Short mmCIF file of C-alpha atoms in Angstrom, two decimals:
data_model
loop_
_atom_site.label_atom_id
_atom_site.label_comp_id
_atom_site.label_asym_id
_atom_site.label_seq_id
_atom_site.Cartn_x
_atom_site.Cartn_y
_atom_site.Cartn_z
CA MET R 231 0.00 0.00 0.00
CA ALA R 232 1.24 3.49 -0.83
CA ASN R 233 2.16 5.97 1.84
CA VAL R 234 -0.49 8.71 1.53
CA SER R 235 0.02 10.33 4.90
CA PRO R 236 0.81 14.02 4.67
CA THR R 237 4.39 14.91 5.33
CA ARG R 238 5.58 18.30 6.35
CA GLY R 239 8.65 19.32 4.45
CA ASP R 240 10.51 22.49 3.79
CA ILE R 241 9.54 23.93 0.40
CA THR R 242 12.75 25.93 0.13
CA SER R 243 14.45 22.86 -1.26
CA HIS R 244 11.88 22.61 -4.04
CA PRO R 245 13.52 23.35 -7.43
CA ASP R 246 10.78 25.80 -8.44
CA ALA R 247 10.46 27.65 -5.13
CA SER R 248 12.01 30.92 -6.32
CA GLU R 249 9.92 30.91 -9.49
CA MET R 250 6.73 30.28 -7.48
CA ARG R 251 7.60 33.11 -5.09
CA ASP R 252 8.19 35.49 -8.01
CA ARG R 253 4.92 34.48 -9.70
CA TYR R 254 2.99 34.93 -6.45
CA ALA R 255 4.53 38.38 -5.94
CA ARG R 256 3.61 39.38 -9.52
CA MET R 257 0.03 38.21 -9.08
CA LEU R 258 -0.43 40.12 -5.84
CA GLY R 259 1.51 43.16 -7.03
CA GLY R 260 -1.25 44.39 -9.35
CA ARG R 261 -4.07 43.81 -6.89
CA ASP R 262 -3.63 46.91 -4.77
CA VAL R 263 -7.08 48.20 -5.65
CA ALA R 264 -8.96 44.91 -5.85
CA LEU R 265 -11.66 46.39 -3.65
CA VAL R 266 -12.37 49.05 -6.28
CA ASP R 267 -13.18 46.53 -9.03
CA GLY R 268 -16.54 45.55 -7.54
CA PRO R 269 -17.85 49.08 -7.04
CA VAL R 270 -16.70 50.02 -10.55
CA PHE R 271 -18.63 47.08 -12.01
CA LEU R 272 -21.72 47.94 -9.96
CA LEU R 273 -21.48 51.57 -11.07
CA GLY R 274 -21.40 50.44 -14.70
CA LEU R 275 -24.36 48.14 -14.13
CA TYR R 276 -26.35 50.94 -12.49
CA CYS R 277 -25.42 53.38 -15.25
CA ALA R 278 -26.67 50.91 -17.86
CA VAL R 279 -30.04 50.39 -16.18
CA SER R 280 -30.50 53.87 -14.71
CA PRO R 281 -32.91 55.09 -17.43
CA TRP R 282 -35.39 52.44 -16.29
CA ILE R 283 -34.72 52.98 -12.58
CA VAL R 284 -35.09 56.77 -12.72
CA HIS R 285 -37.90 56.47 -15.33
CA TYR R 286 -36.71 58.78 -18.05
CA THR R 287 -37.02 56.42 -21.00
CA ASN R 288 -39.90 58.48 -22.43
CA SER R 289 -38.79 61.99 -21.49
CA GLN R 290 -35.12 61.57 -22.55
CA PRO R 291 -35.04 58.93 -25.30
CA ASP R 292 -31.55 59.99 -26.47
CA LEU R 293 -30.03 59.41 -23.03
CA VAL R 294 -31.32 55.84 -22.81
CA PRO R 295 -28.89 54.24 -25.31
CA HIS R 296 -26.19 56.70 -24.20
CA ASN R 297 -26.31 55.57 -20.57
CA LEU R 298 -26.65 51.94 -21.65
CA VAL R 299 -23.49 52.11 -23.78
CA ILE R 300 -21.49 54.08 -21.20
CA GLY R 301 -22.60 51.67 -18.46
CA ILE R 302 -21.50 48.69 -20.54
CA ALA R 303 -18.15 50.40 -21.18
CA ILE R 304 -17.65 51.02 -17.45
CA GLY R 305 -18.56 47.40 -16.71
CA LEU R 306 -16.08 46.14 -19.32
CA LEU R 307 -13.36 48.35 -17.80
CA ALA R 308 -14.13 46.83 -14.40
CA LEU R 309 -13.86 43.32 -15.80
CA GLY R 310 -10.57 44.30 -17.42
CA PHE R 311 -9.33 45.73 -14.12
CA THR R 312 -10.13 42.38 -12.53
CA ARG R 313 -8.76 40.15 -15.29
CA ALA R 314 -5.52 41.95 -16.20
CA PRO R 315 -4.86 44.67 -13.63
CA GLU R 316 -1.23 45.30 -14.55
CA ARG R 317 -2.29 46.23 -18.10
CA MET R 318 -5.67 47.80 -17.46
CA TYR R 319 -5.01 50.25 -14.65
CA GLY R 320 -3.37 52.51 -17.22
CA LEU R 321 -6.91 52.99 -18.56
CA SER R 322 -7.99 54.52 -15.25
CA TRP R 323 -7.68 57.92 -16.89
CA ALA R 324 -10.16 56.83 -19.57
CA PHE R 325 -12.48 55.88 -16.74
CA CYS R 326 -12.08 59.40 -15.32
CA ALA R 327 -12.87 60.82 -18.75
CA LEU R 328 -16.05 58.71 -18.93
CA GLY R 329 -17.03 60.11 -15.54
CA ALA R 330 -16.48 63.69 -16.68
CA TRP R 331 -18.51 62.96 -19.82
CA MET R 332 -21.35 61.54 -17.71
CA ILE R 333 -21.49 64.78 -15.72
CA ILE R 334 -21.97 66.99 -18.78
CA SER R 335 -23.88 64.55 -21.02
CA PRO R 336 -27.43 65.41 -19.88
CA TRP R 337 -27.10 68.85 -21.42
CA ILE R 338 -25.28 67.70 -24.57
CA VAL R 339 -27.11 64.46 -25.37
CA GLY R 340 -30.39 65.13 -23.58
CA ASP R 341 -33.18 67.54 -24.40
CA SER R 342 -34.03 69.88 -21.48
CA PRO R 343 -33.33 67.27 -18.79
CA ASP R 344 -35.14 67.50 -15.48
CA ALA R 345 -33.41 67.54 -12.10
CA GLY R 346 -33.65 63.76 -11.56
CA VAL R 347 -31.85 62.98 -14.81
CA VAL R 348 -29.19 65.61 -14.16
CA TRP R 349 -28.50 64.45 -10.61
CA ASN R 350 -28.46 60.82 -11.68
CA ASN R 351 -25.74 61.46 -14.25
CA ILE R 352 -23.80 63.84 -11.99
CA ILE R 353 -23.64 61.22 -9.22
CA ILE R 354 -22.62 58.47 -11.65
CA GLY R 355 -19.98 60.74 -13.19
CA ALA R 356 -18.59 61.92 -9.85
CA LEU R 357 -18.30 58.35 -8.57
CA ALA R 358 -16.59 57.32 -11.82
CA VAL R 359 -14.07 60.15 -11.50
CA ILE R 360 -13.36 59.34 -7.85
CA LEU R 361 -12.95 55.60 -8.47
CA GLY R 362 -10.85 56.29 -11.58
CA LEU R 363 -8.54 58.55 -9.61
CA MET R 364 -8.19 55.88 -6.93
CA CYS R 365 -7.25 53.31 -9.57
CA ALA R 366 -4.85 55.71 -11.30
CA GLY R 367 -3.18 56.70 -8.03
CA THR R 368 -2.64 53.12 -7.01
CA ALA R 369 -1.37 52.17 -10.46
CA ALA R 370 1.12 55.04 -10.33
CA ARG R 371 2.38 53.96 -6.91
CA SER R 372 2.78 50.31 -7.87
CA ALA R 373 4.42 51.00 -11.26
CA PRO R 374 8.02 49.81 -11.49
CA ARG R 375 10.54 52.57 -10.99
CA PRO R 376 13.30 52.98 -13.63
#
């Protein structure tokens, strides 16, 4: 019968120990703002469905597809932040730009928006700018120094 009892050994003698340590450090190195990924995704989801939540599908028909597309874009950025953080956090500035666009879009895309529509987009935009700045700041701090 084979010996299947667990044995405690020192992994430092393992031939791949240094490579495993380096890989583990790389994987954790880009996850400084992992807690921001969820709120960014939820913000994108809310932005996409906000025309139906705030009930302006009839009064602002041009803002409905606009918020849907921007919400999907924010959600895709969040998924990218989660999947490949070391490459995607450079796009945090694009996320800030989407937030700034959301703040001014009711007056550019919409037609005489009421206060509910304006405040909805201002809050979404402000949160996008704040979360984008958090991602960009963390990405700048964790970037390798020359």
